Amino acid sequence: VKQLFNLDCHIESKQGYTEVAVHSVTLTHWWEACGFTKLEPHEGHSGKGYVPRIPNSILYTNSRQCYTSFLRGLFEADGTVTNGVPCWTTAQSTFSAQVKTLMLALGFPTTTKHDISGWGQSTLYVLRLLNQSYNAPFKEQIGFMGARKHEAIKVSVLSQSARHDFIYLEQPLLAGALRATSNQHNALAISTRRYGAVTRSSLKRLYEETQNLSIGHALGFYYDKVASNEDGGEQLTYDLSVPENVTYIANGFVSHNTIGLVMDCDTTGIEPDFALVKFKKLAGGGYFKIINQSVPSALTYLGYSPEQIDDIIKYCVGHGTLQGSPAIDHDALKAAGFDDEALARIEAALPSAFELGFAFSPFVLGEEFCRANLNLTDEQINSREGILPHLGFSKADIAAANDYVCGTMTVEGAPHLRDEHLPVFDCANRCGRKGTRFLSPGSHLHMMAAAQPFISGAISKTINTPANTTITEVEDIYMKAWRLMLKAVAIYRDGSKLSQPLNSMGAEDEADEAEEEAPGIPLTQRVMQLAAAGADNMAREVRRQKLPNRRAGYTQKATIQGHNIYVRTGEYEDGELGEIFIDMHKEGAAFRSVMNCFAIAVSLGLQYGVPLEEYVDAFVYTRFEPSGRVIGNDHIKMVTSVIDYVFRELAICYLDRLDLAHLPEGHEATQPDSVQNLEGQPTKPRAVPLNIGPATVATPSPHLQPAALTNGNGNGHTNTNGAAANTTNGHTPHTSAHAELAQTSVLLKPEPTRSEQIAEARLKGYEGDNCPECGQFTMVRNGTCMKCASCGSTSGCS
């Protein structure tokens, strides 16, 4: 302290230790400015409230020496040695997780033990090394400042010291290494058979004997089992320059595909270009062309002359004008009815157009000009092919002019370019319609593997694959990534998202390729392909499936906080939900009208094929008044809004979503007697298969259907062909004695009595209160407060 800050220390003996303190306001201000202080207490804290952390200034150094020095101070202050193994203790869970991560980054896996403090009021988090095999490197790299603790660390060379520290190797690699030595063949073979892996200590000895580089590389990693792999859900972003569906978070940074424009570069790291020429779909509509700016520099480096480079660039990106264009030039257009003013508008639109048809559109020329000067009908003006074919130009003429004006978007086939230089310009995808070359997924993996040893976290990079990539090929990519020791991979199949922001070909090219590769495909699949290619307007081809004039359904009445609500449904002949009606009273005309319009919108969506699951996931737990207790429904007892109630009801009855019900499965919804089928008779309860001995019989069931009977289309489509189901052995059980016996005397499960239900709820710790967030009656005692066992929310203080 004297050397660094020219300050004196105050030394005071305490019970069991000696305190060394420095009193200086200036040093305190400097300490705070450097970000070394603990986090300030939050409002309503208990005790001192200050939260320790690893300062960002330490983490940003990315220095192993700095990390080990910091940890050495931590272990000296709050660490000890238990049974020869270093341990470190803290009362803060977040701080414990930070130190655990930092230790693992340095190659020291740890285990965490939860202990109780001496005062009995808080939990202590005790970190210790995984096993004694890590004691020696810990002692060498981190250790303790004091000699007493440092010498207490035991260094063991026993093979048992590395138990449960396994390393996973490919079988051919391990077999090849064992052929070079026979000293440990039996032990390694037994370990591989039993655990599918070998211990670190055994593999170290094998490496010392064989000096196999692949084994040495594997020893540099710690392997652990994945506890869970779950979807993290949508993450909030705060970049308003692009829509959220093309924005992503990688390694904590908000990023998107236009960041390269801001940075004035073609790619943003270990990432090949998407294509030499690509088209970005703008958030507000329209497109703009992005051209790789590194091509001229690369051609110059390869020794091409300026004239040759100019020819290659024009072949790739086009001339940007109709002057000198083959087949379609100013003279040909004037003969077709174009005037100078129209030609000027076309020339102004050509530099940013990625297809000739975009410049020859009614948005550029004007619909009135197309009708009056070009004598085109409304159908011809708005046709998918554009207006050029209707002016007498052939497909070959349009293609030749398109290559001249807008370019081929690839260097393949360019004049002067030698074949041995083509790999220099390979991109993640095929470039343009004529391009055939692209980087293989394996090359993406090798790019990442070359940089992974120098990066502490995962790499934010996409592994691009063609649109026709199979599941087997995706599995192979993941396997190769594991073999190359990558921490994470992100695979993207071209055209797999409807909102793909970048395209290497125009919509017409994509649609033509889809037509050539898969003629006669179903309409829905065709619309998905066209939408993925950017042809959003083609989605209008989807047809509406109207309901029959006389339809079945049911009406459910309920009361929500004194407001009566009637939910009525309409079904197709096969039982699939097709429409809903929502009627309320005690509400003003505006609210009732809004609810009616909402029901109409949902009904139209169902008839156009929108899955009911999508509506349920979007609207369940919607919160507004009226909300609260529900009277009159057998399954739902608490809702957060009218919309929440409606979609809970539909999900329970048509999707078998019993997780959204508040009563056990035994309380099945009933179908009102007023619901009639097309013959005017009351609708019979639908059949549910029941396994009885070797045969499967059918027993009557109310309207509520189990998931096994749905066809998976998302709208609750059920199989109602008769009251009996086929069996696994091919018999028809409803004609047998087993069926009669089952329909008369078989009970699925006796429903528990009310006292049994109360006893079961008390055993689970339920207090009987409903959760303010999800409405479930699963609140349990958590200290002095309550916590919901369903959604995890608390009553406010725990």
mmCIF file of N, CA and C in Angstrom, residues 415-505:
data_model
loop_
_atom_site.group_PDB
_atom_site.id
_atom_site.type_symbol
_atom_site.label_atom_id
_atom_site.label_comp_id
_atom_site.label_asym_id
_atom_site.label_seq_id
_atom_site.Cartn_x
_atom_site.Cartn_y
_atom_site.Cartn_z
ATOM 1 N N PRO A 415 -16.254 -13.303 -67.914
ATOM 2 C CA PRO A 415 -15.124 -13.248 -68.846
ATOM 3 C C PRO A 415 -13.811 -13.003 -68.095
ATOM 4 N N HIS A 416 -12.755 -13.579 -68.606
ATOM 5 C CA HIS A 416 -11.370 -13.406 -68.122
ATOM 6 C C HIS A 416 -11.089 -14.196 -66.829
ATOM 7 N N LEU A 417 -12.088 -14.558 -66.032
ATOM 8 C CA LEU A 417 -11.834 -15.173 -64.731
ATOM 9 C C LEU A 417 -11.411 -16.628 -64.912
ATOM 10 N N ARG A 418 -10.275 -16.988 -64.304
ATOM 11 C CA ARG A 418 -9.746 -18.343 -64.418
ATOM 12 C C ARG A 418 -10.426 -19.266 -63.399
ATOM 13 N N ASP A 419 -10.550 -20.541 -63.776
ATOM 14 C CA ASP A 419 -11.272 -21.497 -62.923
ATOM 15 C C ASP A 419 -10.595 -21.694 -61.581
ATOM 16 N N GLU A 420 -9.259 -21.611 -61.535
ATOM 17 C CA GLU A 420 -8.581 -21.854 -60.263
ATOM 18 C C GLU A 420 -8.821 -20.735 -59.248
ATOM 19 N N HIS A 421 -9.379 -19.601 -59.714
ATOM 20 C CA HIS A 421 -9.655 -18.486 -58.810
ATOM 21 C C HIS A 421 -11.102 -18.491 -58.315
ATOM 22 N N LEU A 422 -11.935 -19.376 -58.804
ATOM 23 C CA LEU A 422 -13.337 -19.400 -58.389
ATOM 24 C C LEU A 422 -13.518 -19.647 -56.885
ATOM 25 N N PRO A 423 -12.706 -20.545 -56.253
ATOM 26 C CA PRO A 423 -12.908 -20.761 -54.804
ATOM 27 C C PRO A 423 -12.729 -19.507 -53.956
ATOM 28 N N VAL A 424 -11.988 -18.521 -54.461
ATOM 29 C CA VAL A 424 -11.788 -17.287 -53.691
ATOM 30 C C VAL A 424 -13.121 -16.588 -53.440
ATOM 31 N N PHE A 425 -14.065 -16.733 -54.358
ATOM 32 C CA PHE A 425 -15.313 -15.977 -54.296
ATOM 33 C C PHE A 425 -16.501 -16.833 -53.849
ATOM 34 N N ASP A 426 -16.234 -18.016 -53.329
ATOM 35 C CA ASP A 426 -17.326 -18.854 -52.846
ATOM 36 C C ASP A 426 -17.989 -18.221 -51.621
ATOM 37 N N CYS A 427 -19.310 -18.337 -51.537
ATOM 38 C CA CYS A 427 -20.081 -17.750 -50.441
ATOM 39 C C CYS A 427 -20.881 -18.840 -49.727
ATOM 40 N N ALA A 428 -21.644 -18.407 -48.737
ATOM 41 C CA ALA A 428 -22.426 -19.368 -47.955
ATOM 42 C C ALA A 428 -23.538 -19.998 -48.781
ATOM 43 N N ASN A 429 -24.037 -19.289 -49.787
ATOM 44 C CA ASN A 429 -25.111 -19.803 -50.628
ATOM 45 C C ASN A 429 -24.733 -19.670 -52.095
ATOM 46 N N ARG A 430 -25.487 -20.343 -52.944
ATOM 47 C CA ARG A 430 -25.308 -20.166 -54.379
ATOM 48 C C ARG A 430 -25.608 -18.722 -54.752
ATOM 49 N N CYS A 431 -24.826 -18.161 -55.615
ATOM 50 C CA CYS A 431 -24.964 -16.756 -55.988
ATOM 51 C C CYS A 431 -25.785 -16.656 -57.271
ATOM 52 N N GLY A 432 -26.969 -16.075 -57.166
ATOM 53 C CA GLY A 432 -27.788 -15.865 -58.332
ATOM 54 C C GLY A 432 -28.381 -17.147 -58.898
ATOM 55 N N ARG A 433 -29.075 -16.984 -60.034
ATOM 56 C CA ARG A 433 -29.735 -18.118 -60.664
ATOM 57 C C ARG A 433 -28.725 -19.055 -61.321
ATOM 58 N N LYS A 434 -27.627 -18.509 -61.845
ATOM 59 C CA LYS A 434 -26.662 -19.315 -62.575
ATOM 60 C C LYS A 434 -25.592 -19.922 -61.677
ATOM 61 N N GLY A 435 -25.489 -19.469 -60.449
ATOM 62 C CA GLY A 435 -24.441 -19.958 -59.564
ATOM 63 C C GLY A 435 -24.675 -21.390 -59.127
ATOM 64 N N THR A 436 -23.602 -22.161 -59.043
ATOM 65 C CA THR A 436 -23.676 -23.545 -58.585
ATOM 66 C C THR A 436 -22.769 -23.815 -57.395
ATOM 67 N N ARG A 437 -21.785 -22.950 -57.152
ATOM 68 C CA ARG A 437 -20.812 -23.190 -56.096
ATOM 69 C C ARG A 437 -21.285 -22.557 -54.782
ATOM 70 N N PHE A 438 -20.952 -23.182 -53.679
ATOM 71 C CA PHE A 438 -21.178 -22.601 -52.358
ATOM 72 C C PHE A 438 -20.326 -23.364 -51.355
ATOM 73 N N LEU A 439 -20.070 -22.742 -50.226
ATOM 74 C CA LEU A 439 -19.257 -23.367 -49.191
ATOM 75 C C LEU A 439 -20.048 -24.468 -48.499
ATOM 76 N N SER A 440 -19.410 -25.582 -48.279
ATOM 77 C CA SER A 440 -20.068 -26.697 -47.605
ATOM 78 C C SER A 440 -20.232 -26.386 -46.118
ATOM 79 N N PRO A 441 -21.215 -26.992 -45.443
ATOM 80 C CA PRO A 441 -21.358 -26.774 -44.001
ATOM 81 C C PRO A 441 -20.093 -27.140 -43.227
ATOM 82 N N GLY A 442 -19.343 -28.147 -43.701
ATOM 83 C CA GLY A 442 -18.109 -28.517 -43.008
ATOM 84 C C GLY A 442 -17.082 -27.407 -43.005
ATOM 85 N N SER A 443 -17.045 -26.608 -44.070
ATOM 86 C CA SER A 443 -16.086 -25.500 -44.098
ATOM 87 C C SER A 443 -16.431 -24.444 -43.060
ATOM 88 N N HIS A 444 -17.736 -24.219 -42.822
ATOM 89 C CA HIS A 444 -18.144 -23.303 -41.750
ATOM 90 C C HIS A 444 -17.648 -23.811 -40.394
ATOM 91 N N LEU A 445 -17.774 -25.113 -40.181
ATOM 92 C CA LEU A 445 -17.337 -25.688 -38.910
ATOM 93 C C LEU A 445 -15.836 -25.524 -38.715
ATOM 94 N N HIS A 446 -15.054 -25.737 -39.768
ATOM 95 C CA HIS A 446 -13.605 -25.611 -39.648
ATOM 96 C C HIS A 446 -13.188 -24.157 -39.408
ATOM 97 N N MET A 447 -13.926 -23.196 -39.970
ATOM 98 C CA MET A 447 -13.641 -21.784 -39.666
ATOM 99 C C MET A 447 -13.814 -21.512 -38.178
ATOM 100 N N MET A 448 -14.906 -22.017 -37.607
ATOM 101 C CA MET A 448 -15.153 -21.801 -36.190
ATOM 102 C C MET A 448 -14.141 -22.547 -35.329
ATOM 103 N N ALA A 449 -13.796 -23.774 -35.737
ATOM 104 C CA ALA A 449 -12.853 -24.567 -34.945
ATOM 105 C C ALA A 449 -11.481 -23.919 -34.898
ATOM 106 N N ALA A 450 -11.107 -23.197 -35.968
ATOM 107 C CA ALA A 450 -9.809 -22.536 -35.971
ATOM 108 C C ALA A 450 -9.739 -21.403 -34.959
ATOM 109 N N ALA A 451 -10.886 -20.792 -34.656
ATOM 110 C CA ALA A 451 -10.893 -19.653 -33.733
ATOM 111 C C ALA A 451 -11.345 -20.025 -32.329
ATOM 112 N N GLN A 452 -12.032 -21.171 -32.152
ATOM 113 C CA GLN A 452 -12.604 -21.515 -30.851
ATOM 114 C C GLN A 452 -11.585 -21.561 -29.712
ATOM 115 N N PRO A 453 -10.353 -22.094 -29.895
ATOM 116 C CA PRO A 453 -9.417 -22.125 -28.766
ATOM 117 C C PRO A 453 -9.040 -20.752 -28.226
ATOM 118 N N PHE A 454 -9.256 -19.706 -29.013
ATOM 119 C CA PHE A 454 -8.870 -18.362 -28.587
ATOM 120 C C PHE A 454 -10.057 -17.562 -28.061
ATOM 121 N N ILE A 455 -11.234 -18.183 -27.974
ATOM 122 C CA ILE A 455 -12.446 -17.483 -27.559
ATOM 123 C C ILE A 455 -13.020 -18.208 -26.347
ATOM 124 N N SER A 456 -13.352 -17.446 -25.299
ATOM 125 C CA SER A 456 -13.839 -18.061 -24.072
ATOM 126 C C SER A 456 -15.269 -18.558 -24.202
ATOM 127 N N GLY A 457 -16.093 -17.880 -25.007
ATOM 128 C CA GLY A 457 -17.483 -18.282 -25.154
ATOM 129 C C GLY A 457 -17.746 -18.908 -26.501
ATOM 130 N N ALA A 458 -19.028 -19.032 -26.823
ATOM 131 C CA ALA A 458 -19.417 -19.574 -28.122
ATOM 132 C C ALA A 458 -19.256 -18.500 -29.193
ATOM 133 N N ILE A 459 -19.253 -18.931 -30.450
ATOM 134 C CA ILE A 459 -19.037 -18.028 -31.575
ATOM 135 C C ILE A 459 -20.389 -17.696 -32.202
ATOM 136 N N SER A 460 -20.642 -16.415 -32.386
ATOM 137 C CA SER A 460 -21.876 -15.979 -33.027
ATOM 138 C C SER A 460 -21.712 -16.094 -34.534
ATOM 139 N N LYS A 461 -22.002 -17.266 -35.061
ATOM 140 C CA LYS A 461 -21.860 -17.508 -36.490
ATOM 141 C C LYS A 461 -22.880 -18.524 -36.939
ATOM 142 N N THR A 462 -23.436 -18.301 -38.118
ATOM 143 C CA THR A 462 -24.441 -19.199 -38.667
ATOM 144 C C THR A 462 -23.799 -20.192 -39.622
ATOM 145 N N ILE A 463 -24.197 -21.451 -39.500
ATOM 146 C CA ILE A 463 -23.779 -22.480 -40.450
ATOM 147 C C ILE A 463 -24.880 -22.588 -41.496
ATOM 148 N N ASN A 464 -24.640 -22.040 -42.673
ATOM 149 C CA ASN A 464 -25.655 -22.013 -43.722
ATOM 150 C C ASN A 464 -25.709 -23.357 -44.436
ATOM 151 N N THR A 465 -26.911 -23.815 -44.695
ATOM 152 C CA THR A 465 -27.120 -25.048 -45.441
ATOM 153 C C THR A 465 -28.136 -24.790 -46.546
ATOM 154 N N PRO A 466 -28.101 -25.565 -47.626
ATOM 155 C CA PRO A 466 -29.074 -25.364 -48.706
ATOM 156 C C PRO A 466 -30.489 -25.678 -48.255
ATOM 157 N N ALA A 467 -31.456 -25.295 -49.094
ATOM 158 C CA ALA A 467 -32.866 -25.492 -48.750
ATOM 159 C C ALA A 467 -33.248 -26.963 -48.710
ATOM 160 N N ASN A 468 -32.527 -27.822 -49.449
ATOM 161 C CA ASN A 468 -32.882 -29.238 -49.500
ATOM 162 C C ASN A 468 -32.081 -30.085 -48.523
ATOM 163 N N THR A 469 -31.525 -29.482 -47.480
ATOM 164 C CA THR A 469 -30.763 -30.232 -46.481
ATOM 165 C C THR A 469 -31.674 -31.211 -45.743
ATOM 166 N N THR A 470 -31.206 -32.431 -45.561
ATOM 167 C CA THR A 470 -32.008 -33.462 -44.901
ATOM 168 C C THR A 470 -31.702 -33.525 -43.411
ATOM 169 N N ILE A 471 -32.533 -34.271 -42.687
ATOM 170 C CA ILE A 471 -32.329 -34.435 -41.243
ATOM 171 C C ILE A 471 -31.011 -35.160 -40.971
ATOM 172 N N THR A 472 -30.696 -36.139 -41.784
ATOM 173 C CA THR A 472 -29.443 -36.873 -41.614
ATOM 174 C C THR A 472 -28.242 -35.943 -41.773
ATOM 175 N N GLU A 473 -28.298 -35.047 -42.731
ATOM 176 C CA GLU A 473 -27.195 -34.102 -42.934
ATOM 177 C C GLU A 473 -27.066 -33.144 -41.751
ATOM 178 N N VAL A 474 -28.183 -32.733 -41.174
ATOM 179 C CA VAL A 474 -28.135 -31.877 -39.987
ATOM 180 C C VAL A 474 -27.502 -32.622 -38.816
ATOM 181 N N GLU A 475 -27.864 -33.891 -38.637
ATOM 182 C CA GLU A 475 -27.244 -34.703 -37.586
ATOM 183 C C GLU A 475 -25.737 -34.803 -37.797
ATOM 184 N N ASP A 476 -25.322 -34.945 -39.032
ATOM 185 C CA ASP A 476 -23.897 -35.055 -39.337
ATOM 186 C C ASP A 476 -23.173 -33.761 -38.998
ATOM 187 N N ILE A 477 -23.831 -32.618 -39.226
ATOM 188 C CA ILE A 477 -23.219 -31.325 -38.893
ATOM 189 C C ILE A 477 -23.000 -31.216 -37.382
ATOM 190 N N TYR A 478 -24.002 -31.600 -36.596
ATOM 191 C CA TYR A 478 -23.853 -31.551 -35.140
ATOM 192 C C TYR A 478 -22.741 -32.494 -34.665
ATOM 193 N N MET A 479 -22.649 -33.654 -35.264
ATOM 194 C CA MET A 479 -21.608 -34.601 -34.873
ATOM 195 C C MET A 479 -20.225 -34.044 -35.196
ATOM 196 N N LYS A 480 -20.068 -33.440 -36.367
ATOM 197 C CA LYS A 480 -18.779 -32.853 -36.731
ATOM 198 C C LYS A 480 -18.433 -31.693 -35.799
ATOM 199 N N ALA A 481 -19.436 -30.903 -35.429
ATOM 200 C CA ALA A 481 -19.181 -29.791 -34.498
ATOM 201 C C ALA A 481 -18.685 -30.319 -33.155
ATOM 202 N N TRP A 482 -19.269 -31.423 -32.701
ATOM 203 C CA TRP A 482 -18.820 -32.018 -31.437
ATOM 204 C C TRP A 482 -17.392 -32.535 -31.567
ATOM 205 N N ARG A 483 -17.078 -33.144 -32.690
ATOM 206 C CA ARG A 483 -15.731 -33.659 -32.879
ATOM 207 C C ARG A 483 -14.701 -32.538 -32.920
ATOM 208 N N LEU A 484 -15.095 -31.383 -33.430
ATOM 209 C CA LEU A 484 -14.168 -30.250 -33.522
ATOM 210 C C LEU A 484 -14.144 -29.420 -32.242
ATOM 211 N N MET A 485 -14.837 -29.861 -31.194
ATOM 212 C CA MET A 485 -14.823 -29.216 -29.875
ATOM 213 C C MET A 485 -15.448 -27.820 -29.890
ATOM 214 N N LEU A 486 -16.450 -27.587 -30.732
ATOM 215 C CA LEU A 486 -17.133 -26.298 -30.740
ATOM 216 C C LEU A 486 -18.105 -26.213 -29.568
ATOM 217 N N LYS A 487 -18.239 -25.027 -29.000
ATOM 218 C CA LYS A 487 -19.098 -24.868 -27.835
ATOM 219 C C LYS A 487 -20.566 -24.731 -28.209
ATOM 220 N N ALA A 488 -20.856 -24.238 -29.405
ATOM 221 C CA ALA A 488 -22.245 -24.102 -29.843
ATOM 222 C C ALA A 488 -22.257 -23.931 -31.354
ATOM 223 N N VAL A 489 -23.345 -24.369 -31.969
ATOM 224 C CA VAL A 489 -23.527 -24.182 -33.403
ATOM 225 C C VAL A 489 -24.954 -23.704 -33.641
ATOM 226 N N ALA A 490 -25.133 -22.915 -34.687
ATOM 227 C CA ALA A 490 -26.458 -22.436 -35.100
ATOM 228 C C ALA A 490 -26.616 -22.752 -36.576
ATOM 229 N N ILE A 491 -27.516 -23.679 -36.890
ATOM 230 C CA ILE A 491 -27.716 -24.122 -38.265
ATOM 231 C C ILE A 491 -28.914 -23.388 -38.857
ATOM 232 N N TYR A 492 -28.752 -22.876 -40.073
ATOM 233 C CA TYR A 492 -29.842 -22.193 -40.761
ATOM 234 C C TYR A 492 -29.991 -22.778 -42.156
ATOM 235 N N ARG A 493 -31.175 -23.303 -42.449
ATOM 236 C CA ARG A 493 -31.467 -23.833 -43.773
ATOM 237 C C ARG A 493 -32.106 -22.735 -44.606
ATOM 238 N N ASP A 494 -31.546 -22.495 -45.782
ATOM 239 C CA ASP A 494 -31.979 -21.391 -46.631
ATOM 240 C C ASP A 494 -33.473 -21.501 -46.932
ATOM 241 N N GLY A 495 -34.196 -20.418 -46.674
ATOM 242 C CA GLY A 495 -35.621 -20.391 -46.950
ATOM 243 C C GLY A 495 -36.487 -21.032 -45.901
ATOM 244 N N SER A 496 -35.935 -21.368 -44.732
ATOM 245 C CA SER A 496 -36.717 -22.062 -43.712
ATOM 246 C C SER A 496 -37.611 -21.115 -42.920
ATOM 247 N N LYS A 497 -37.394 -19.805 -43.029
ATOM 248 C CA LYS A 497 -38.231 -18.840 -42.324
ATOM 249 C C LYS A 497 -39.041 -18.044 -43.331
ATOM 250 N N LEU A 498 -40.302 -17.776 -42.973
ATOM 251 C CA LEU A 498 -41.126 -16.962 -43.855
ATOM 252 C C LEU A 498 -40.626 -15.529 -43.925
ATOM 253 N N SER A 499 -39.921 -15.085 -42.898
ATOM 254 C CA SER A 499 -39.465 -13.696 -42.835
ATOM 255 C C SER A 499 -37.980 -13.577 -43.138
ATOM 256 N N GLN A 500 -37.460 -14.454 -43.990
ATOM 257 C CA GLN A 500 -36.031 -14.398 -44.298
ATOM 258 C C GLN A 500 -35.683 -13.035 -44.865
ATOM 259 N N PRO A 501 -34.808 -12.255 -44.190
ATOM 260 C CA PRO A 501 -34.544 -10.883 -44.629
ATOM 261 C C PRO A 501 -33.611 -10.789 -45.819
ATOM 262 N N LEU A 502 -32.734 -11.785 -46.023
ATOM 263 C CA LEU A 502 -31.782 -11.748 -47.123
ATOM 264 C C LEU A 502 -32.118 -12.837 -48.127
ATOM 265 N N ASN A 503 -31.970 -12.507 -49.410
ATOM 266 C CA ASN A 503 -32.167 -13.472 -50.477
ATOM 267 C C ASN A 503 -31.080 -13.282 -51.510
ATOM 268 N N SER A 504 -30.615 -14.394 -52.064
ATOM 269 C CA SER A 504 -29.599 -14.330 -53.116
ATOM 270 C C SER A 504 -30.206 -14.418 -54.496
ATOM 271 N N MET A 505 -31.543 -14.658 -54.581
ATOM 272 C CA MET A 505 -32.253 -14.678 -55.846
ATOM 273 C C MET A 505 -33.559 -13.934 -55.677
#
